[in-house]
PDB file of C-alpha atoms in Angstrom:
ATOM      1  CA  ALA W  27     112.273 115.600  87.168  1.00 74.00           C
ATOM      2  CA  GLN W  28     108.545 115.078  87.228  1.00 79.00           C
ATOM      3  CA  SER W  29     107.012 115.011  90.677  1.00 88.00           C
ATOM      4  CA  VAL W  30     103.748 115.255  92.559  1.00 92.00           C
ATOM      5  CA  SER W  31     103.501 117.204  95.798  1.00 94.00           C
ATOM      6  CA  GLN W  32     100.826 116.798  98.377  1.00 94.00           C
ATOM      7  CA  HIS W  33     101.174 119.688 100.757  1.00 87.00           C
ATOM      8  CA  ASN W  34      99.363 118.277 103.740  1.00 85.00           C
ATOM      9  CA  HIS W  35     100.827 115.138 105.262  1.00 89.00           C
ATOM     10  CA  HIS W  36      98.398 114.852 108.141  1.00 94.00           C
ATOM     11  CA  VAL W  37      95.022 116.505 108.448  1.00 96.00           C
ATOM     12  CA  ILE W  38      92.687 116.273 111.429  1.00 97.00           C
ATOM     13  CA  LEU W  39      89.129 117.513 111.116  1.00 97.00           C
ATOM     14  CA  SER W  40      85.873 117.298 112.956  1.00 97.00           C
ATOM     15  CA  GLU W  41      82.831 115.834 111.291  1.00 96.00           C
ATOM     16  CA  ALA W  42      80.977 118.285 109.031  1.00 96.00           C
ATOM     17  CA  ALA W  43      84.100 120.359 108.465  1.00 97.00           C
ATOM     18  CA  SER W  44      85.108 121.159 104.919  1.00 97.00           C
ATOM     19  CA  LEU W  45      88.116 119.480 103.379  1.00 97.00           C
ATOM     20  CA  GLU W  46      90.626 120.603 100.809  1.00 97.00           C
ATOM     21  CA  LEU W  47      93.758 118.580 100.073  1.00 97.00           C
ATOM     22  CA  GLY W  48      96.371 120.114  97.851  1.00 96.00           C
ATOM     23  CA  CYS W  49      98.086 118.410  94.956  1.00 97.00           C
ATOM     24  CA  ASN W  50     100.584 120.019  92.614  1.00 97.00           C
ATOM     25  CA  TYR W  51     102.627 118.417  89.884  1.00 95.00           C
ATOM     26  CA  SER W  52     105.658 119.438  87.934  1.00 93.00           C
ATOM     27  CA  TYR W  53     105.271 118.591  84.276  1.00 89.00           C
ATOM     28  CA  GLY W  54     104.480 120.831  81.350  1.00 86.00           C
ATOM     29  CA  GLY W  55     102.868 118.349  79.005  1.00 87.00           C
ATOM     30  CA  THR W  56      99.569 116.536  78.830  1.00 86.00           C
ATOM     31  CA  VAL W  57      98.500 114.817  82.029  1.00 90.00           C
ATOM     32  CA  ASN W  58      95.757 112.655  83.412  1.00 92.00           C
ATOM     33  CA  LEU W  59      95.032 113.193  87.082  1.00 95.00           C
ATOM     34  CA  PHE W  60      93.745 110.903  89.804  1.00 96.00           C
ATOM     35  CA  TRP W  61      92.848 110.863  93.448  1.00 97.00           C
ATOM     36  CA  TYR W  62      92.888 107.532  95.239  1.00 96.00           C
ATOM     37  CA  VAL W  63      91.747 106.684  98.726  1.00 96.00           C
ATOM     38  CA  GLN W  64      93.056 103.939 100.982  1.00 95.00           C
ATOM     39  CA  TYR W  65      90.893 103.061 103.971  1.00 95.00           C
ATOM     40  CA  PRO W  66      92.686 101.463 106.921  1.00 91.00           C
ATOM     41  CA  GLY W  67      93.864  97.975 106.049  1.00 88.00           C
ATOM     42  CA  GLN W  68      92.561  98.124 102.508  1.00 91.00           C
ATOM     43  CA  HIS W  69      93.919  98.634  99.014  1.00 91.00           C
ATOM     44  CA  LEU W  70      93.867 101.843  97.014  1.00 94.00           C
ATOM     45  CA  GLN W  71      90.606 102.717  95.331  1.00 94.00           C
ATOM     46  CA  LEU W  72      89.909 105.398  92.773  1.00 94.00           C
ATOM     47  CA  LEU W  73      88.022 108.425  94.066  1.00 96.00           C
ATOM     48  CA  LEU W  74      87.959 110.432  90.862  1.00 96.00           C
ATOM     49  CA  LYS W  75      89.902 111.113  87.716  1.00 94.00           C
ATOM     50  CA  TYR W  76      90.431 113.790  85.118  1.00 95.00           C
ATOM     51  CA  PHE W  77      91.267 113.020  81.511  1.00 91.00           C
ATOM     52  CA  SER W  78      89.765 115.927  79.596  1.00 90.00           C
ATOM     53  CA  GLY W  79      86.740 118.204  79.467  1.00 93.00           C
ATOM     54  CA  ASP W  80      85.237 119.961  82.455  1.00 95.00           C
ATOM     55  CA  PRO W  81      88.088 120.669  84.882  1.00 96.00           C
ATOM     56  CA  LEU W  82      85.742 120.263  87.834  1.00 97.00           C
ATOM     57  CA  VAL W  83      85.450 116.548  88.390  1.00 97.00           C
ATOM     58  CA  LYS W  84      82.975 114.878  90.687  1.00 96.00           C
ATOM     59  CA  GLY W  85      83.828 111.541  92.236  1.00 94.00           C
ATOM     60  CA  ILE W  86      82.359 109.079  94.641  1.00 93.00           C
ATOM     61  CA  LYS W  87      81.206 109.836  98.196  1.00 94.00           C
ATOM     62  CA  GLY W  88      80.745 113.556  97.592  1.00 96.00           C
ATOM     63  CA  PHE W  89      84.329 114.290  96.652  1.00 97.00           C
ATOM     64  CA  GLU W  90      85.290 116.626  93.854  1.00 97.00           C
ATOM     65  CA  ALA W  91      88.520 118.003  92.439  1.00 98.00           C
ATOM     66  CA  GLU W  92      89.381 120.903  90.219  1.00 97.00           C
ATOM     67  CA  PHE W  93      92.129 120.836  87.635  1.00 96.00           C
ATOM     68  CA  ILE W  94      93.741 124.252  87.291  1.00 96.00           C
ATOM     69  CA  LYS W  95      96.195 123.896  84.446  1.00 94.00           C
ATOM     70  CA  SER W  96      97.861 127.260  84.983  1.00 94.00           C
ATOM     71  CA  LYS W  97      98.663 126.300  88.554  1.00 95.00           C
ATOM     72  CA  PHE W  98      99.531 122.658  87.831  1.00 96.00           C
ATOM     73  CA  SER W  99      97.108 121.745  90.579  1.00 97.00           C
ATOM     74  CA  PHE W 100      94.401 119.184  91.193  1.00 97.00           C
ATOM     75  CA  ASN W 101      93.053 119.838  94.684  1.00 97.00           C
ATOM     76  CA  LEU W 102      90.576 117.503  96.296  1.00 98.00           C
ATOM     77  CA  ARG W 103      87.556 118.907  98.120  1.00 98.00           C
ATOM     78  CA  LYS W 104      84.593 117.773 100.131  1.00 98.00           C
ATOM     79  CA  PRO W 105      82.174 120.252 101.697  1.00 97.00           C
ATOM     80  CA  SER W 106      81.353 118.166 104.757  1.00 97.00           C
ATOM     81  CA  VAL W 107      83.489 115.242 105.897  1.00 97.00           C
ATOM     82  CA  GLN W 108      82.314 112.212 107.806  1.00 97.00           C
ATOM     83  CA  TRP W 109      84.084 109.934 110.247  1.00 96.00           C
ATOM     84  CA  SER W 110      84.097 107.275 107.535  1.00 96.00           C
ATOM     85  CA  ASP W 111      86.315 109.500 105.386  1.00 97.00           C
ATOM     86  CA  THR W 112      89.222 108.725 107.708  1.00 97.00           C
ATOM     87  CA  ALA W 113      91.790 107.327 105.304  1.00 97.00           C
ATOM     88  CA  GLU W 114      94.963 107.997 103.351  1.00 95.00           C
ATOM     89  CA  TYR W 115      94.526 110.035 100.167  1.00 97.00           C
ATOM     90  CA  PHE W 116      96.913 109.837  97.243  1.00 95.00           C
ATOM     91  CA  CYS W 117      97.191 112.117  94.257  1.00 96.00           C
ATOM     92  CA  ALA W 118      98.645 110.594  91.078  1.00 93.00           C
ATOM     93  CA  VAL W 119      99.530 112.040  87.714  1.00 92.00           C
ATOM     94  CA  ASN W 120      99.860 110.122  84.478  1.00 89.00           C
ATOM     95  CA  ILE W 121     102.300 111.851  82.148  1.00 84.00           C
ATOM     96  CA  ASN W 122     103.415 111.204  78.600  1.00 73.00           C
ATOM     97  CA  ALA W 123     107.125 110.506  78.790  1.00 66.00           C
ATOM     98  CA  GLY W 124     108.279 109.877  75.262  1.00 63.00           C
ATOM     99  CA  ASN W 125     106.643 106.698  74.038  1.00 62.00           C
ATOM    100  CA  ASN W 126     105.473 105.728  77.472  1.00 66.00           C
ATOM    101  CA  ARG W 127     103.018 106.916  80.006  1.00 70.00           C
ATOM    102  CA  LYS W 128     104.318 107.195  83.524  1.00 78.00           C
ATOM    103  CA  LEU W 129     102.255 107.245  86.694  1.00 84.00           C
ATOM    104  CA  ILE W 130     103.734 109.442  89.395  1.00 87.00           C
ATOM    105  CA  TRP W 131     102.415 109.431  92.936  1.00 89.00           C
ATOM    106  CA  GLY W 132     102.301 111.921  95.744  1.00 91.00           C
ATOM    107  CA  LEU W 133     103.360 110.779  99.197  1.00 89.00           C
ATOM    108  CA  GLY W 134      99.824 110.744 100.479  1.00 92.00           C
ATOM    109  CA  THR W 135      97.821 112.703 103.028  1.00 95.00           C
ATOM    110  CA  SER W 136      96.533 111.022 106.131  1.00 95.00           C
ATOM    111  CA  LEU W 137      93.078 112.319 107.075  1.00 97.00           C
ATOM    112  CA  ALA W 138      91.588 111.688 110.497  1.00 97.00           C
ATOM    113  CA  VAL W 139      88.012 112.782 111.067  1.00 97.00           C
ATOM    114  CA  ASN W 140      86.899 113.021 114.668  1.00 94.00           C
ATOM    115  CA  PRO W 141      83.276 112.169 115.393  1.00 89.00           C
TER     116      PRO W 141
ATOM    117  CA  ASP P   7      83.187  92.692  88.173  1.00 68.00           C
ATOM    118  CA  ALA P   8      86.758  92.757  86.877  1.00 80.00           C
ATOM    119  CA  ARG P   9      89.441  92.956  89.520  1.00 92.00           C
ATOM    120  CA  VAL P  10      93.136  92.464  90.050  1.00 96.00           C
ATOM    121  CA  THR P  11      93.812  89.290  91.988  1.00 97.00           C
ATOM    122  CA  GLN P  12      96.860  88.854  94.182  1.00 97.00           C
ATOM    123  CA  THR P  13      98.038  85.729  95.938  1.00 97.00           C
ATOM    124  CA  PRO P  14      98.802  85.009  98.657  1.00 97.00           C
ATOM    125  CA  ARG P  15      97.027  87.635 100.737  1.00 96.00           C
ATOM    126  CA  HIS P  16      99.322  87.015 103.681  1.00 97.00           C
ATOM    127  CA  LYS P  17     102.751  85.441 103.883  1.00 98.00           C
ATOM    128  CA  VAL P  18     104.962  84.856 106.892  1.00 98.00           C
ATOM    129  CA  THR P  19     108.391  83.496 106.135  1.00 97.00           C
ATOM    130  CA  GLU P  20     111.789  83.147 107.696  1.00 97.00           C
ATOM    131  CA  MET P  21     114.708  85.297 106.710  1.00 97.00           C
ATOM    132  CA  GLY P  22     116.616  83.805 103.813  1.00 97.00           C
ATOM    133  CA  GLN P  23     113.634  82.048 102.268  1.00 97.00           C
ATOM    134  CA  GLU P  24     112.383  82.721  98.774  1.00 97.00           C
ATOM    135  CA  VAL P  25     109.075  84.509  98.449  1.00 98.00           C
ATOM    136  CA  THR P  26     106.965  84.605  95.311  1.00 98.00           C
ATOM    137  CA  MET P  27     103.953  86.874  94.969  1.00 98.00           C
ATOM    138  CA  ARG P  28     101.534  86.526  92.098  1.00 98.00           C
ATOM    139  CA  CYS P  29      99.210  88.912  90.369  1.00 98.00           C
ATOM    140  CA  GLN P  30      96.500  88.358  87.802  1.00 97.00           C
ATOM    141  CA  PRO P  31      95.823  91.668  86.074  1.00 96.00           C
ATOM    142  CA  ILE P  32      92.449  92.619  84.663  1.00 95.00           C
ATOM    143  CA  LEU P  33      91.910  91.071  81.256  1.00 93.00           C
ATOM    144  CA  GLY P  34      92.781  93.539  78.527  1.00 90.00           C
ATOM    145  CA  HIS P  35      94.999  95.723  80.664  1.00 92.00           C
ATOM    146  CA  ASN P  36      98.446  96.087  79.175  1.00 89.00           C
ATOM    147  CA  THR P  37     100.194  97.819  82.074  1.00 91.00           C
ATOM    148  CA  VAL P  38     101.084  96.158  85.357  1.00 94.00           C
ATOM    149  CA  PHE P  39     102.613  97.870  88.366  1.00 94.00           C
ATOM    150  CA  TRP P  40     104.225  96.482  91.501  1.00 96.00           C
ATOM    151  CA  TYR P  41     104.191  98.721  94.562  1.00 95.00           C
ATOM    152  CA  ARG P  42     105.459  98.292  98.086  1.00 95.00           C
ATOM    153  CA  GLN P  43     103.866 100.111 100.990  1.00 93.00           C
ATOM    154  CA  THR P  44     105.349 100.579 104.455  1.00 91.00           C
ATOM    155  CA  MET P  45     104.650 102.983 107.259  1.00 84.00           C
ATOM    156  CA  MET P  46     108.107 104.488 106.944  1.00 84.00           C
ATOM    157  CA  GLN P  47     108.465 104.815 103.192  1.00 83.00           C
ATOM    158  CA  GLY P  48     104.867 105.055 102.079  1.00 84.00           C
ATOM    159  CA  LEU P  49     103.947 103.832  98.605  1.00 87.00           C
ATOM    160  CA  GLU P  50     106.954 102.954  96.442  1.00 89.00           C
ATOM    161  CA  LEU P  51     106.914 101.887  92.823  1.00 90.00           C
ATOM    162  CA  LEU P  52     109.065  98.806  92.406  1.00 93.00           C
ATOM    163  CA  ALA P  53     108.498  98.010  88.752  1.00 92.00           C
ATOM    164  CA  TYR P  54     106.069  98.317  85.922  1.00 88.00           C
ATOM    165  CA  PHE P  55     105.432  96.463  82.713  1.00 91.00           C
ATOM    166  CA  ARG P  56     103.780  97.449  79.486  1.00 88.00           C
ATOM    167  CA  ASN P  57     102.718  94.679  77.129  1.00 89.00           C
ATOM    168  CA  ARG P  58     104.697  92.286  79.366  1.00 91.00           C
ATOM    169  CA  ALA P  59     107.958  94.168  78.843  1.00 89.00           C
ATOM    170  CA  PRO P  60     109.614  95.748  81.882  1.00 88.00           C
ATOM    171  CA  LEU P  61     109.687  99.504  81.399  1.00 84.00           C
ATOM    172  CA  ASP P  62     110.982 100.665  84.730  1.00 83.00           C
ATOM    173  CA  ASP P  63     112.317  98.588  87.580  1.00 84.00           C
ATOM    174  CA  SER P  64     114.595 101.237  89.035  1.00 84.00           C
ATOM    175  CA  GLY P  65     112.744 101.137  92.333  1.00 86.00           C
ATOM    176  CA  MET P  66     113.556  97.515  92.898  1.00 90.00           C
ATOM    177  CA  PRO P  67     116.640  96.207  94.725  1.00 88.00           C
ATOM    178  CA  LYS P  68     118.125  94.160  91.899  1.00 88.00           C
ATOM    179  CA  ASP P  69     120.236  91.897  94.024  1.00 93.00           C
ATOM    180  CA  ARG P  70     117.282  90.163  95.622  1.00 96.00           C
ATOM    181  CA  PHE P  71     114.132  91.212  93.803  1.00 96.00           C
ATOM    182  CA  SER P  72     112.950  90.137  90.391  1.00 95.00           C
ATOM    183  CA  ALA P  73     109.716  90.792  88.520  1.00 96.00           C
ATOM    184  CA  GLU P  74     108.427  88.963  85.491  1.00 95.00           C
ATOM    185  CA  MET P  75     105.368  88.560  83.326  1.00 95.00           C
ATOM    186  CA  PRO P  76     105.510  85.062  81.881  1.00 93.00           C
ATOM    187  CA  ASP P  77     102.226  85.737  80.122  1.00 93.00           C
ATOM    188  CA  ALA P  78      99.551  88.402  79.917  1.00 92.00           C
ATOM    189  CA  THR P  79      97.540  86.870  82.738  1.00 94.00           C
ATOM    190  CA  LEU P  80     100.296  86.537  85.314  1.00 97.00           C
ATOM    191  CA  ALA P  81     102.841  88.843  86.892  1.00 97.00           C
ATOM    192  CA  THR P  82     105.235  87.652  89.567  1.00 97.00           C
ATOM    193  CA  LEU P  83     107.425  89.385  92.103  1.00 97.00           C
ATOM    194  CA  LYS P  84     110.106  87.282  93.693  1.00 97.00           C
ATOM    195  CA  ILE P  85     112.374  87.997  96.627  1.00 97.00           C
ATOM    196  CA  GLN P  86     115.374  85.751  97.149  1.00 97.00           C
ATOM    197  CA  PRO P  87     116.684  85.738  99.808  1.00 97.00           C
ATOM    198  CA  SER P  88     114.098  87.581 101.875  1.00 97.00           C
ATOM    199  CA  GLU P  89     115.096  89.868 104.740  1.00 97.00           C
ATOM    200  CA  PRO P  90     113.122  91.359 107.640  1.00 97.00           C
ATOM    201  CA  ARG P  91     113.300  94.809 106.016  1.00 95.00           C
ATOM    202  CA  ASP P  92     111.243  93.412 103.124  1.00 96.00           C
ATOM    203  CA  SER P  93     108.241  93.174 105.424  1.00 97.00           C
ATOM    204  CA  ALA P  94     105.562  95.316 103.810  1.00 97.00           C
ATOM    205  CA  VAL P  95     102.348  95.185 101.862  1.00 96.00           C
ATOM    206  CA  TYR P  96     102.978  94.565  98.180  1.00 97.00           C
ATOM    207  CA  PHE P  97     100.362  95.809  95.773  1.00 96.00           C
ATOM    208  CA  CYS P  98      99.893  94.907  92.170  1.00 97.00           C
ATOM    209  CA  ALA P  99      97.908  97.225  89.936  1.00 95.00           C
ATOM    210  CA  SER P 100      96.909  97.029  86.306  1.00 95.00           C
ATOM    211  CA  GLY P 101      95.681  99.540  83.796  1.00 91.00           C
ATOM    212  CA  SER P 102      95.677 100.457  80.175  1.00 82.00           C
ATOM    213  CA  TYR P 103      96.780 103.461  78.219  1.00 70.00           C
ATOM    214  CA  TYR P 104      93.445 105.171  78.727  1.00 70.00           C
ATOM    215  CA  THR P 105      92.389 104.119  82.201  1.00 78.00           C
ATOM    216  CA  GLU P 106      93.378 104.540  85.780  1.00 86.00           C
ATOM    217  CA  ALA P 107      95.308 101.907  87.697  1.00 90.00           C
ATOM    218  CA  PHE P 108      93.214  99.281  89.447  1.00 93.00           C
ATOM    219  CA  PHE P 109      94.750  97.850  92.579  1.00 95.00           C
ATOM    220  CA  GLY P 110      94.691  94.362  93.967  1.00 96.00           C
ATOM    221  CA  GLN P 111      94.068  93.631  97.633  1.00 95.00           C
ATOM    222  CA  GLY P 112      97.765  93.328  98.318  1.00 96.00           C
ATOM    223  CA  THR P 113     100.052  90.707  99.828  1.00 97.00           C
ATOM    224  CA  ARG P 114     101.064  91.375 103.406  1.00 97.00           C
ATOM    225  CA  LEU P 115     104.568  89.960 103.786  1.00 98.00           C
ATOM    226  CA  THR P 116     106.209  89.400 107.132  1.00 98.00           C
ATOM    227  CA  VAL P 117     109.798  88.189 107.213  1.00 98.00           C
ATOM    228  CA  VAL P 118     110.942  87.018 110.625  1.00 97.00           C
TER     229      VAL P 118
END
């Protein structure tokens, strides 16, 4: 069955530390990839997305992600985190399942950034 | 600025009462999702519609939950009868074949 795995459930960092959150999916066909962020008490917002082209995608607030097709991965990175990056981060993969597209979500990674 | 609109934003109700949550997807989006989020279970897909037809509602308890799209501008999620374990934030999201999912602000449901 198709699935999305986020390896880190909880991450605690100090400000200015570098961040990398892992995301792997299990599906051999064409995918679109997303990272969403959910700040405390808010709804999910798109951080960045990959549909095609350059596998290194830049999103908002200094985040970027790299699609490595051979590894079925789409890891999220930020060189220097801020306290305001404290949030829940979700990886999602849109797959082609027959005639339908299906959006599959990871369980999320909770990031706490200490000032 | 196009956005997904959910009503109500907050709902407190007594166990056994019917609850109806509404969602207005972004105009032109043909896919609508209903999600439930709790601390224990995280983000769960309840149902999703494409062109108003339900494609997958396997995540939804069928005995008490129902989801419909009476028209392209309205999606509803109904719980009857509600139970305390239904307390959660319910998100609606819409998208199209070529875009990401856009989320509404959510309905925070408390069943006492």
